[in-house]
mmCIF file with all atom_site columns, C-alpha atoms in Angstrom:
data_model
loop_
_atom_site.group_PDB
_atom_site.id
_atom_site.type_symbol
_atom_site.label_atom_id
_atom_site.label_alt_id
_atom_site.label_comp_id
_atom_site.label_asym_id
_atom_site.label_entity_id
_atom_site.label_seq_id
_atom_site.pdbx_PDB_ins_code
_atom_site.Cartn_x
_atom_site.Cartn_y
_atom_site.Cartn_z
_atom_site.occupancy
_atom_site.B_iso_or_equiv
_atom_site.pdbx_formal_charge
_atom_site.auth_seq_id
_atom_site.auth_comp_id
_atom_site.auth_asym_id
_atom_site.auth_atom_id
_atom_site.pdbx_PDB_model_num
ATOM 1   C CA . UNK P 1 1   ? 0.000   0.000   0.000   1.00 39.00 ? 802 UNK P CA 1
ATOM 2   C CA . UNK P 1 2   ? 1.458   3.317   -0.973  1.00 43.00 ? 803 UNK P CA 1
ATOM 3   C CA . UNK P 1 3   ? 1.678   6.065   1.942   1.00 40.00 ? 804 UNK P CA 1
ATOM 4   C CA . UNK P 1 4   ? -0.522  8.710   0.536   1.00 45.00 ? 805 UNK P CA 1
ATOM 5   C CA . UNK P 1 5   ? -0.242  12.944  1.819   1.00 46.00 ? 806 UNK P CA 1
ATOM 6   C CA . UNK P 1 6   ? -2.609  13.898  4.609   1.00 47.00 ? 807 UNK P CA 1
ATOM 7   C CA . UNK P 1 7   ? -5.996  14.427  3.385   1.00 56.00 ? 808 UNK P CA 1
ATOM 8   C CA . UNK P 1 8   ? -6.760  18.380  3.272   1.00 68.00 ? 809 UNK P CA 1
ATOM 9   C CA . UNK P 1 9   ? -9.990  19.313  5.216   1.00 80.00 ? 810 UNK P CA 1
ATOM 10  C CA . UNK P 1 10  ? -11.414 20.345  1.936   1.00 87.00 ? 811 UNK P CA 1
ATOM 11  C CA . UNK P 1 11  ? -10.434 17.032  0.034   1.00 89.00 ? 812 UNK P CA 1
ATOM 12  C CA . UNK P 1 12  ? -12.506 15.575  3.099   1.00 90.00 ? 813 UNK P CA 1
ATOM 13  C CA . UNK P 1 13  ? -14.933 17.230  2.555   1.00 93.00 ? 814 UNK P CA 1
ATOM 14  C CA . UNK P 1 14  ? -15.746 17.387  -1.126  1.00 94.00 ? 815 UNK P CA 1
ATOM 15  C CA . UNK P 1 15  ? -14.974 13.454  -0.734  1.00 93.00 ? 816 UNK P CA 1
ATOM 16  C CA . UNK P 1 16  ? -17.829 13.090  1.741   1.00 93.00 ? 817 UNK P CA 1
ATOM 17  C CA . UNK P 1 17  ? -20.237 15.775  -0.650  1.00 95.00 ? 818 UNK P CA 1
ATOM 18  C CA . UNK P 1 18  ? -19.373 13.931  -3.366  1.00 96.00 ? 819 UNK P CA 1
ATOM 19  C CA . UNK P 1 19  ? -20.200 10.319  -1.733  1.00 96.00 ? 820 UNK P CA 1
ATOM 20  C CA . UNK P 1 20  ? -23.157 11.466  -0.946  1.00 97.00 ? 821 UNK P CA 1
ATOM 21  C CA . UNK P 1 21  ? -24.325 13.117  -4.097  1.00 97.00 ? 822 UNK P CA 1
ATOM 22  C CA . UNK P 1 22  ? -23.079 9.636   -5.872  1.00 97.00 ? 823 UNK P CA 1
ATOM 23  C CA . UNK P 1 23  ? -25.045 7.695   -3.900  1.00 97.00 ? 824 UNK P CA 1
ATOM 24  C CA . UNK P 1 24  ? -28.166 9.736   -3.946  1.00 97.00 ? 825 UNK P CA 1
ATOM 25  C CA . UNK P 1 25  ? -28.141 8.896   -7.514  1.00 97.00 ? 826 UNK P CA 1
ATOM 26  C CA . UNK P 1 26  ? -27.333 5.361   -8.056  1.00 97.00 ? 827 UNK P CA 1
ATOM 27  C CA . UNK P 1 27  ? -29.677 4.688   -5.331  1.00 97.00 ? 828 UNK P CA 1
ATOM 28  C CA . UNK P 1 28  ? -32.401 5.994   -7.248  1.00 97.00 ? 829 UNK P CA 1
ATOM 29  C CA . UNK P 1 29  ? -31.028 4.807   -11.004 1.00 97.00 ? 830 UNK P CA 1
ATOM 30  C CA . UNK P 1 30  ? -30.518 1.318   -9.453  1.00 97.00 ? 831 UNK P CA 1
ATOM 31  C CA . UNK P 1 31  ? -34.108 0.927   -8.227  1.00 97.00 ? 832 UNK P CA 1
ATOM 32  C CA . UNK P 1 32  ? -35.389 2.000   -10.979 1.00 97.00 ? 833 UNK P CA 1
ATOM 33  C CA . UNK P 1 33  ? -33.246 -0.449  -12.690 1.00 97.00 ? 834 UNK P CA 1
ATOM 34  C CA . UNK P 1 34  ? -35.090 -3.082  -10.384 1.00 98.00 ? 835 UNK P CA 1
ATOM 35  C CA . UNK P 1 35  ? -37.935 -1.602  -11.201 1.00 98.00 ? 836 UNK P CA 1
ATOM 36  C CA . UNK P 1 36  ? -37.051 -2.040  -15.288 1.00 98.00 ? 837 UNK P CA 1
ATOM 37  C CA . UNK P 1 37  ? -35.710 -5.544  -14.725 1.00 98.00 ? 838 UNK P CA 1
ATOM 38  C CA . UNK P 1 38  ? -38.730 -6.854  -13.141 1.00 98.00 ? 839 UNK P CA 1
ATOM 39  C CA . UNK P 1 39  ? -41.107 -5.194  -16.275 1.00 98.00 ? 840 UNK P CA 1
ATOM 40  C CA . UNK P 1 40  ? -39.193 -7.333  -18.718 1.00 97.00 ? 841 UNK P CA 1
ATOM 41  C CA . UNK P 1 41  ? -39.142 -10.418 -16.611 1.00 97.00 ? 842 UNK P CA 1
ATOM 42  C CA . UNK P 1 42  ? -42.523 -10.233 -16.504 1.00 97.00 ? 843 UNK P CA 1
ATOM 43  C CA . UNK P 1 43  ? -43.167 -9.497  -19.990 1.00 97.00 ? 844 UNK P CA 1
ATOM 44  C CA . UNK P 1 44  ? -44.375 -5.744  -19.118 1.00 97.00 ? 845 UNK P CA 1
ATOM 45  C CA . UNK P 1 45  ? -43.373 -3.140  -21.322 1.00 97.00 ? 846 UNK P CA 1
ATOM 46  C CA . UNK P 1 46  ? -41.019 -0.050  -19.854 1.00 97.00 ? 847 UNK P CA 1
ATOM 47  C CA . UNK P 1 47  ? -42.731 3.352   -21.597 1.00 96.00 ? 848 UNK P CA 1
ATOM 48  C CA . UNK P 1 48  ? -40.707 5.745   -19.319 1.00 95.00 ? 849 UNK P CA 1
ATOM 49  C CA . UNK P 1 49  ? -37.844 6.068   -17.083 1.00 94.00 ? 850 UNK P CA 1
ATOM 50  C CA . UNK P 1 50  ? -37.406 9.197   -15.004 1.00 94.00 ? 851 UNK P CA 1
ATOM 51  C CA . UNK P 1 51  ? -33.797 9.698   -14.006 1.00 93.00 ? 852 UNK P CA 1
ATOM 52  C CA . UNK P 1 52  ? -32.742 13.155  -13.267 1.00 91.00 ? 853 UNK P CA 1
ATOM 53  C CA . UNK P 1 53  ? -30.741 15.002  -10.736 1.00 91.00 ? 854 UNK P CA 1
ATOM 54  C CA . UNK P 1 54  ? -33.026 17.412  -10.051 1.00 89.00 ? 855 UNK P CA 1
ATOM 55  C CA . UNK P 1 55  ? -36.104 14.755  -10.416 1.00 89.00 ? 856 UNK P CA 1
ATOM 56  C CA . UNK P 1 56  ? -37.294 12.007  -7.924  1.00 90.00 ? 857 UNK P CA 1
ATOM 57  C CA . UNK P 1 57  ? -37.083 9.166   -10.370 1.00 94.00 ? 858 UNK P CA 1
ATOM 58  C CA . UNK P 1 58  ? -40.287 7.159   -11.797 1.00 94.00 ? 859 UNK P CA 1
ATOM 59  C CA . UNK P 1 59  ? -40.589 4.432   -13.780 1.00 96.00 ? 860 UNK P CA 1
ATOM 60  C CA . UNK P 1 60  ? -43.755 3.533   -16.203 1.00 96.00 ? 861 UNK P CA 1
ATOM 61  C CA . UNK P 1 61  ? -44.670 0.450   -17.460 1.00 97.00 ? 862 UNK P CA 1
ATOM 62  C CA . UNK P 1 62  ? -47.948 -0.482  -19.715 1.00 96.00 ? 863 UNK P CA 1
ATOM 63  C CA . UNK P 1 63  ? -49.170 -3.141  -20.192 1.00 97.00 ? 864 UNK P CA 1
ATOM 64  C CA . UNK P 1 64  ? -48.008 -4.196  -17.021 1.00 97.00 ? 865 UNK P CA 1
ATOM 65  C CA . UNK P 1 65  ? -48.880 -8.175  -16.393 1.00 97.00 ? 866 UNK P CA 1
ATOM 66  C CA . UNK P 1 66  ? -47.476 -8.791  -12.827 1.00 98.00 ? 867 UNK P CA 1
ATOM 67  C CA . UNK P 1 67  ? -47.770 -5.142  -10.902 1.00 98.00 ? 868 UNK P CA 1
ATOM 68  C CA . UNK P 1 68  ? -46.658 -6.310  -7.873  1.00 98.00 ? 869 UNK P CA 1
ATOM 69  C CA . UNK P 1 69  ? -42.971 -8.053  -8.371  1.00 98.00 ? 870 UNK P CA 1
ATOM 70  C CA . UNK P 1 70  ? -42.337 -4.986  -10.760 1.00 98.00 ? 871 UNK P CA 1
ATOM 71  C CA . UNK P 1 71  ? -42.880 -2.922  -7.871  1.00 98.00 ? 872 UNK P CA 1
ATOM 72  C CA . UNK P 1 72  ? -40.868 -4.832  -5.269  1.00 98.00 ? 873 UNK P CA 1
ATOM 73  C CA . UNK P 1 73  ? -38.359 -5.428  -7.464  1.00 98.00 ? 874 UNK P CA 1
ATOM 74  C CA . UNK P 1 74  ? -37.308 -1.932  -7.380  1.00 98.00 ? 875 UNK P CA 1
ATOM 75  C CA . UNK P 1 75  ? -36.751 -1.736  -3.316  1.00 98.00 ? 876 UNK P CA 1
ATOM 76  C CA . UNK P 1 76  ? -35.052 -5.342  -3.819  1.00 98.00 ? 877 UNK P CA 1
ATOM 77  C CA . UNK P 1 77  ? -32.813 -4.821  -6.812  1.00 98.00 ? 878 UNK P CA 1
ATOM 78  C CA . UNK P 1 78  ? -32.481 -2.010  -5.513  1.00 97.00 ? 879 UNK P CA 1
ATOM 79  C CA . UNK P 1 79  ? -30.561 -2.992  -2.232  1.00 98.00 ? 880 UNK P CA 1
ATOM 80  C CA . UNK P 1 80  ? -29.332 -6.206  -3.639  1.00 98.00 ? 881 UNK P CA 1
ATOM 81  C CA . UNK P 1 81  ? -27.407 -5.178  -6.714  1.00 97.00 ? 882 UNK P CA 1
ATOM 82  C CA . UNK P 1 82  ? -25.121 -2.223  -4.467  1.00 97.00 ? 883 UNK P CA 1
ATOM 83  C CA . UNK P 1 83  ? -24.973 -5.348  -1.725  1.00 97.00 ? 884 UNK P CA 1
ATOM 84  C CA . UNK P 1 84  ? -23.670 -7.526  -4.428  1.00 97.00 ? 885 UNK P CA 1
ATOM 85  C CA . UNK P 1 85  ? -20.698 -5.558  -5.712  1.00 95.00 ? 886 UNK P CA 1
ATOM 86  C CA . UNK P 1 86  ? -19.311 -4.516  -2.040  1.00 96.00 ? 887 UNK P CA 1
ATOM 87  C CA . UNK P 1 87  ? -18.829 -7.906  -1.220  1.00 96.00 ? 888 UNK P CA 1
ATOM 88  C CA . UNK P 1 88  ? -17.087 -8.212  -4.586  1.00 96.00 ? 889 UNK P CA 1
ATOM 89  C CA . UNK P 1 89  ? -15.114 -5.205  -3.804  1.00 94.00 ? 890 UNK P CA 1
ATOM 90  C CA . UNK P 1 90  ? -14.558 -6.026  -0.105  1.00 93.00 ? 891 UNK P CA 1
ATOM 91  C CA . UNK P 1 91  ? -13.288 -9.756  -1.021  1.00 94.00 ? 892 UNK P CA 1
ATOM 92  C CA . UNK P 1 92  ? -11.099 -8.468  -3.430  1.00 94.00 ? 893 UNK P CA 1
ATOM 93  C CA . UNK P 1 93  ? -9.624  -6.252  -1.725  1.00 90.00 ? 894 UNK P CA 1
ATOM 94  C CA . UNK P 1 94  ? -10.384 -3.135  -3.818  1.00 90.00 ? 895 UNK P CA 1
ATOM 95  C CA . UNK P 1 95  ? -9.672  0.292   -3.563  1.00 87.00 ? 896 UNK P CA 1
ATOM 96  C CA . UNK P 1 96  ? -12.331 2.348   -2.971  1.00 87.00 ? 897 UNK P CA 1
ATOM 97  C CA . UNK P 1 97  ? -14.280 -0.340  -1.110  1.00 92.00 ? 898 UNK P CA 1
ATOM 98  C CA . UNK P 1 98  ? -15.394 1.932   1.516   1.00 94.00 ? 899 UNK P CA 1
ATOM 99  C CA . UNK P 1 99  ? -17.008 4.158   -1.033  1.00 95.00 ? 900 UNK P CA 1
ATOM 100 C CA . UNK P 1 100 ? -19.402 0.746   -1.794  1.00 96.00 ? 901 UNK P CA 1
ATOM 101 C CA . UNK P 1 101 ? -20.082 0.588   1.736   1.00 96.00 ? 902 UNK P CA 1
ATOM 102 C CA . UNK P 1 102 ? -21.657 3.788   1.910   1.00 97.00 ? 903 UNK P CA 1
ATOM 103 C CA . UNK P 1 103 ? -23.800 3.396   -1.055  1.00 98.00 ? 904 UNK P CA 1
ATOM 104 C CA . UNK P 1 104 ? -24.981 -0.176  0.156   1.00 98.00 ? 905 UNK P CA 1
ATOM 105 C CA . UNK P 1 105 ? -25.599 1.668   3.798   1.00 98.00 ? 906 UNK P CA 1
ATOM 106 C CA . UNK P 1 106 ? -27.624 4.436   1.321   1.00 98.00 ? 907 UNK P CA 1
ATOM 107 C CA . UNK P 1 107 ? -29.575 2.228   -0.242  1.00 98.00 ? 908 UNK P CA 1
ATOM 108 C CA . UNK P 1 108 ? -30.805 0.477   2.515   1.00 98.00 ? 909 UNK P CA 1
ATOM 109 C CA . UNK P 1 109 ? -31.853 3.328   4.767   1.00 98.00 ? 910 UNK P CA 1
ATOM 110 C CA . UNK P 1 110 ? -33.438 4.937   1.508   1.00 97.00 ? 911 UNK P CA 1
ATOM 111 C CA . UNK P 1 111 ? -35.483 2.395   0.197   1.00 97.00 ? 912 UNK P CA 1
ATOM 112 C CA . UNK P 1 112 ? -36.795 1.080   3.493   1.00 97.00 ? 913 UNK P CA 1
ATOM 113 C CA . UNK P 1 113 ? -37.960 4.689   4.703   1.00 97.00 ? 914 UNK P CA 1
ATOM 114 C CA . UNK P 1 114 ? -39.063 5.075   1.551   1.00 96.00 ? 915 UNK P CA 1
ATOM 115 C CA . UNK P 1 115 ? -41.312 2.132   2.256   1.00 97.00 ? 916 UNK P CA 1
ATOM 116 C CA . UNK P 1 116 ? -41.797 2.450   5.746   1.00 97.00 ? 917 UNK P CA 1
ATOM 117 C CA . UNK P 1 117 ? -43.090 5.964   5.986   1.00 97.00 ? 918 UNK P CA 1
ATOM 118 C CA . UNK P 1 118 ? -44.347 5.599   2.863   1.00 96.00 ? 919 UNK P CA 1
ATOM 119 C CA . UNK P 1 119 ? -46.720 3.358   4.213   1.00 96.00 ? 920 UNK P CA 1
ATOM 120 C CA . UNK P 1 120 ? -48.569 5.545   6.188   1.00 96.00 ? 921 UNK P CA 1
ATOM 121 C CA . UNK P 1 121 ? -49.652 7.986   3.665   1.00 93.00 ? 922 UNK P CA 1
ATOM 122 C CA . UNK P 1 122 ? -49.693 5.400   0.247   1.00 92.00 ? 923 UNK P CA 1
ATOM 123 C CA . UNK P 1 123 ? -47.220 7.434   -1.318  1.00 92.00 ? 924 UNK P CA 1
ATOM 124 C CA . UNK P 1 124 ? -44.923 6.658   -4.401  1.00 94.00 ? 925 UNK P CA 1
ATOM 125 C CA . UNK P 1 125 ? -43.826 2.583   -4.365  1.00 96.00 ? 926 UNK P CA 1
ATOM 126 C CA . UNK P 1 126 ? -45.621 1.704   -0.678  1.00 97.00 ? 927 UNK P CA 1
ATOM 127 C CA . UNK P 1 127 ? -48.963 3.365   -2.215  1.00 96.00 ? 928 UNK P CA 1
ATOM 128 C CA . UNK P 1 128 ? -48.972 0.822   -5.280  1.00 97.00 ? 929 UNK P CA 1
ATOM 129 C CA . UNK P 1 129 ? -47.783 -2.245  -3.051  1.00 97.00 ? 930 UNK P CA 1
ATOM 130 C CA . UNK P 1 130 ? -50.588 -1.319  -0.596  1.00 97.00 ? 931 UNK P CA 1
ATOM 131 C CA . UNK P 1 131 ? -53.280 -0.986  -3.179  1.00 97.00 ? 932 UNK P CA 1
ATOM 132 C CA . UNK P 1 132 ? -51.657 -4.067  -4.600  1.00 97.00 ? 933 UNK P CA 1
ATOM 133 C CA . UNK P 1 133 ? -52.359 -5.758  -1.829  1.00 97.00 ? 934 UNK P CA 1
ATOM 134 C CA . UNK P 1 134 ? -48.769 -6.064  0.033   1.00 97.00 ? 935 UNK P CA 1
ATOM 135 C CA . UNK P 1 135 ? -50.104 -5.526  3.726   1.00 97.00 ? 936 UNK P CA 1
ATOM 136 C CA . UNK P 1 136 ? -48.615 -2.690  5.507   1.00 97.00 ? 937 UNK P CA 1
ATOM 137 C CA . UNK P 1 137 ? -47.219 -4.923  8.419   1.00 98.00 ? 938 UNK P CA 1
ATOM 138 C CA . UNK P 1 138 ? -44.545 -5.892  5.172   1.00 98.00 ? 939 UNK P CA 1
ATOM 139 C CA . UNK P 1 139 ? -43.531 -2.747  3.922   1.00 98.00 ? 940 UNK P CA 1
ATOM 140 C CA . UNK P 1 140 ? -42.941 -1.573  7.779   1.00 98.00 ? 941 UNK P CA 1
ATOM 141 C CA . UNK P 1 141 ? -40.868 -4.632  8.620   1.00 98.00 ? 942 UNK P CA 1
ATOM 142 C CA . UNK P 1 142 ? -38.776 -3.880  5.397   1.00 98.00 ? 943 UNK P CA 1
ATOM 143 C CA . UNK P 1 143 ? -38.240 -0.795  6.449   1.00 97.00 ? 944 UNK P CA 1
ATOM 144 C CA . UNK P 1 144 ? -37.553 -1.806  10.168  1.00 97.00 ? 945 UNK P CA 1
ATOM 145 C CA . UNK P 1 145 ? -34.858 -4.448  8.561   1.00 98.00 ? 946 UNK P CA 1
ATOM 146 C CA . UNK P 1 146 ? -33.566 -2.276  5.772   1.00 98.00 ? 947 UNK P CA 1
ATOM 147 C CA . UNK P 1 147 ? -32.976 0.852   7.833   1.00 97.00 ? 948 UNK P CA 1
ATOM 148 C CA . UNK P 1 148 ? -31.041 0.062   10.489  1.00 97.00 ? 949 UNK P CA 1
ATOM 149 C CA . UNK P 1 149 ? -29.046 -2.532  8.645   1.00 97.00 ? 950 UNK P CA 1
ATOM 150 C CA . UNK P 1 150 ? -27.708 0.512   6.538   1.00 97.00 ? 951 UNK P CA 1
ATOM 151 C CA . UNK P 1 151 ? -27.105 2.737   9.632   1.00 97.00 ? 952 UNK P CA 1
ATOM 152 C CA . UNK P 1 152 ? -25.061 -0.552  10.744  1.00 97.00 ? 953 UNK P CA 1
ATOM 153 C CA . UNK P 1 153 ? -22.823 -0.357  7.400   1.00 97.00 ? 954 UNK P CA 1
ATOM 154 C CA . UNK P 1 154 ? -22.078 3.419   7.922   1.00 96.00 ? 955 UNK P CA 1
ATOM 155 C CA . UNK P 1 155 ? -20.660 2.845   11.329  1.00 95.00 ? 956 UNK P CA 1
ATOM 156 C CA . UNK P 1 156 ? -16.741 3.641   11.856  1.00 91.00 ? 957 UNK P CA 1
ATOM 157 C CA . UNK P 1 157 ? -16.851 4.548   8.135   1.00 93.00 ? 958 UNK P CA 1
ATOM 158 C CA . UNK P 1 158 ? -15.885 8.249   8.869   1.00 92.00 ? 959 UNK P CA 1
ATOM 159 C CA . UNK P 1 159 ? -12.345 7.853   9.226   1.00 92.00 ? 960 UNK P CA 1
ATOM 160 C CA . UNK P 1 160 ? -12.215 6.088   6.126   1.00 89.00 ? 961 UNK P CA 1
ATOM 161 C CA . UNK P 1 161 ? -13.200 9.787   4.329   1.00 90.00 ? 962 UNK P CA 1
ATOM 162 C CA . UNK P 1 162 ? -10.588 11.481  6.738   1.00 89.00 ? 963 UNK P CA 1
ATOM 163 C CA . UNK P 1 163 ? -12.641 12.400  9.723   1.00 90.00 ? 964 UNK P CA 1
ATOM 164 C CA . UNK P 1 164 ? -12.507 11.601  13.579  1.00 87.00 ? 965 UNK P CA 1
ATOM 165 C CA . UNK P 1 165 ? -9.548  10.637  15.630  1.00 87.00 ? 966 UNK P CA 1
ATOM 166 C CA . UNK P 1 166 ? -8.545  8.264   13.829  1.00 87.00 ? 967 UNK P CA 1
ATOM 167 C CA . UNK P 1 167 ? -8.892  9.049   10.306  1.00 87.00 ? 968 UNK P CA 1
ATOM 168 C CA . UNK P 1 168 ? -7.626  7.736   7.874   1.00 87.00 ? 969 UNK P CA 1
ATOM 169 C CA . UNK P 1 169 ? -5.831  9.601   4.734   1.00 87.00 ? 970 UNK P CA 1
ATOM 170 C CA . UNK P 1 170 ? -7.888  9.922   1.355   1.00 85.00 ? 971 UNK P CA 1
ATOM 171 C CA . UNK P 1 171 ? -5.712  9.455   -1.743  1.00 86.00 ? 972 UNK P CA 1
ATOM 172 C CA . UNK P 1 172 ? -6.597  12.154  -4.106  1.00 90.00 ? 973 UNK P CA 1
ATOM 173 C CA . UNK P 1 173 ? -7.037  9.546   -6.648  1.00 92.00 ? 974 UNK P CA 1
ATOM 174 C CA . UNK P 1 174 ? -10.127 8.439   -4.961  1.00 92.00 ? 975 UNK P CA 1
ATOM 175 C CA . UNK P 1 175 ? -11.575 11.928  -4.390  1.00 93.00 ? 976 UNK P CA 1
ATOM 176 C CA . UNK P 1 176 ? -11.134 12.656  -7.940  1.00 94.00 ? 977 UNK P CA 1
ATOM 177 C CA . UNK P 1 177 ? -13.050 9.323   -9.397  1.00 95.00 ? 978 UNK P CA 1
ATOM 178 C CA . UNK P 1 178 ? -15.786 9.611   -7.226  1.00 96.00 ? 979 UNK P CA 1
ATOM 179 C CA . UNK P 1 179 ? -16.089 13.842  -7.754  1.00 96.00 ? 980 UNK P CA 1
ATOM 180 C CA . UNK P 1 180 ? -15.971 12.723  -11.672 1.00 97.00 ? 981 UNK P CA 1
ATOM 181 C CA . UNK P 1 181 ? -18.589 9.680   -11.177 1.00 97.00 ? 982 UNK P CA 1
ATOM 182 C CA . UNK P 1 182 ? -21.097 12.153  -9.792  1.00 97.00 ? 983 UNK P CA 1
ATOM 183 C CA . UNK P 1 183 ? -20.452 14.879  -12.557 1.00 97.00 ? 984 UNK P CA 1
ATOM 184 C CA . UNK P 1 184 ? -20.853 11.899  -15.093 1.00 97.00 ? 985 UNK P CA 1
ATOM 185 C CA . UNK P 1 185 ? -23.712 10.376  -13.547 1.00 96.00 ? 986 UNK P CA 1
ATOM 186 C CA . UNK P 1 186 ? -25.260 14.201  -13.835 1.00 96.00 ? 987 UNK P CA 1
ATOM 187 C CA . UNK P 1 187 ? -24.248 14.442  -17.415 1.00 96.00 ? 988 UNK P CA 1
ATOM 188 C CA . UNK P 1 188 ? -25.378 11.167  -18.205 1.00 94.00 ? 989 UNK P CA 1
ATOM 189 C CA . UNK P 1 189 ? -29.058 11.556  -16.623 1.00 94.00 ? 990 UNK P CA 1
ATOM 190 C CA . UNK P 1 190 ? -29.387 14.922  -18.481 1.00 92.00 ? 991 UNK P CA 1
ATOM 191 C CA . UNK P 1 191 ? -28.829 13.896  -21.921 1.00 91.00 ? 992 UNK P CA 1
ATOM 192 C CA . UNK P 1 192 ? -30.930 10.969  -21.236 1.00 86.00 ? 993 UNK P CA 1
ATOM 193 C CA . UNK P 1 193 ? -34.055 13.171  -20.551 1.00 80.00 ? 994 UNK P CA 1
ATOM 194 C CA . UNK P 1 194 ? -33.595 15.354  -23.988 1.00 66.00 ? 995 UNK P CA 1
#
């Protein structure tokens, strides 16, 4: 392992902005991806996909033969697909590994509030899973699971970004992939919507 320079407080912090923003959107692009995969499994047909930074996303499907796996396939895919590729990451031994951990830890707590509270008013996914026919005691207990499992994968990662007592240094090399992920995610999403 090379020694890398001590992480500036503004490399920190544009790491942890950036982290964040990246996550943000792959959570949502990766749900609807779930959301997508389950359509064509199903033999549904995908007339829309809403992915933009400054959008919450949405995807439409008609005809739409099996409703309900498309819609839990988006909370599941969702978590499973970020899940998948840290423990690739983490087994390998790959830089950068932390930065999966987040996201997995983002995903999680996202798409079980999302279902959770989204349970009490029928909003968004939890509306159509309720009126579906998913009983609310299943979307809380996701949520319950989901939740707290992510806030469980965040723990001790701060001094992996540089902060706390015993943080860690940031190489600059990961600062800058992630800072350009998010600005091509951005770029991506935008000419996607033209």
């Amino acid at each position: 392992v090379k020694p890398t320079a001590p992480s500036s407080g503004s490399q920190r912090w544009l790491l942890a902005g950036s982290t964040l923003a990246l996550a943000w959107l792959w959570m949502m692009a990766l749900h609807e991806l779930g959301h997508v995969l389950g359509a064509w499994l199903t033999g549904g047909t995908v007339t829309r996909v809403v992915l933009h930074p400054l959008a919450l996303s949405r995807t439409d499907v008609s005809p739409n033969p099996h409703p309900m796996f498309v819609v839990w396939a988006g909370p599941i895919v969702g978590i499973a697909l970020p899940l998948l590729v840290w423990i690739i990451m983490q087994s390998l031994r790959a830089p950068g590994w932390f930065i999966a951990r987040f996201i997995v830890g983002f995903c999680l707590i996202a798409n079980g509030a999302y279902l959770a509270i989204g349970s009490f008013e029928g909003i968004g996914d939890a509306g159509d899973m309720l009126s579906l026919g998913s009983p609310q005691w299943l979307l809380i207990t996701f949520g319950v699971v989901a939740a707290p499992c992510g806030l469980w994968l965040w723990h001790g990662l701060g001094k992996r970004f540089g902060f706390g007592r015993e943080a860690c240094d940031v190489p600059l090399r990961t600062t800058i992939i992630v800072t350009g992920l998010v600005i091509a995610t951005i770029l991506v999403e935008i000419a996607l919507t033209r």
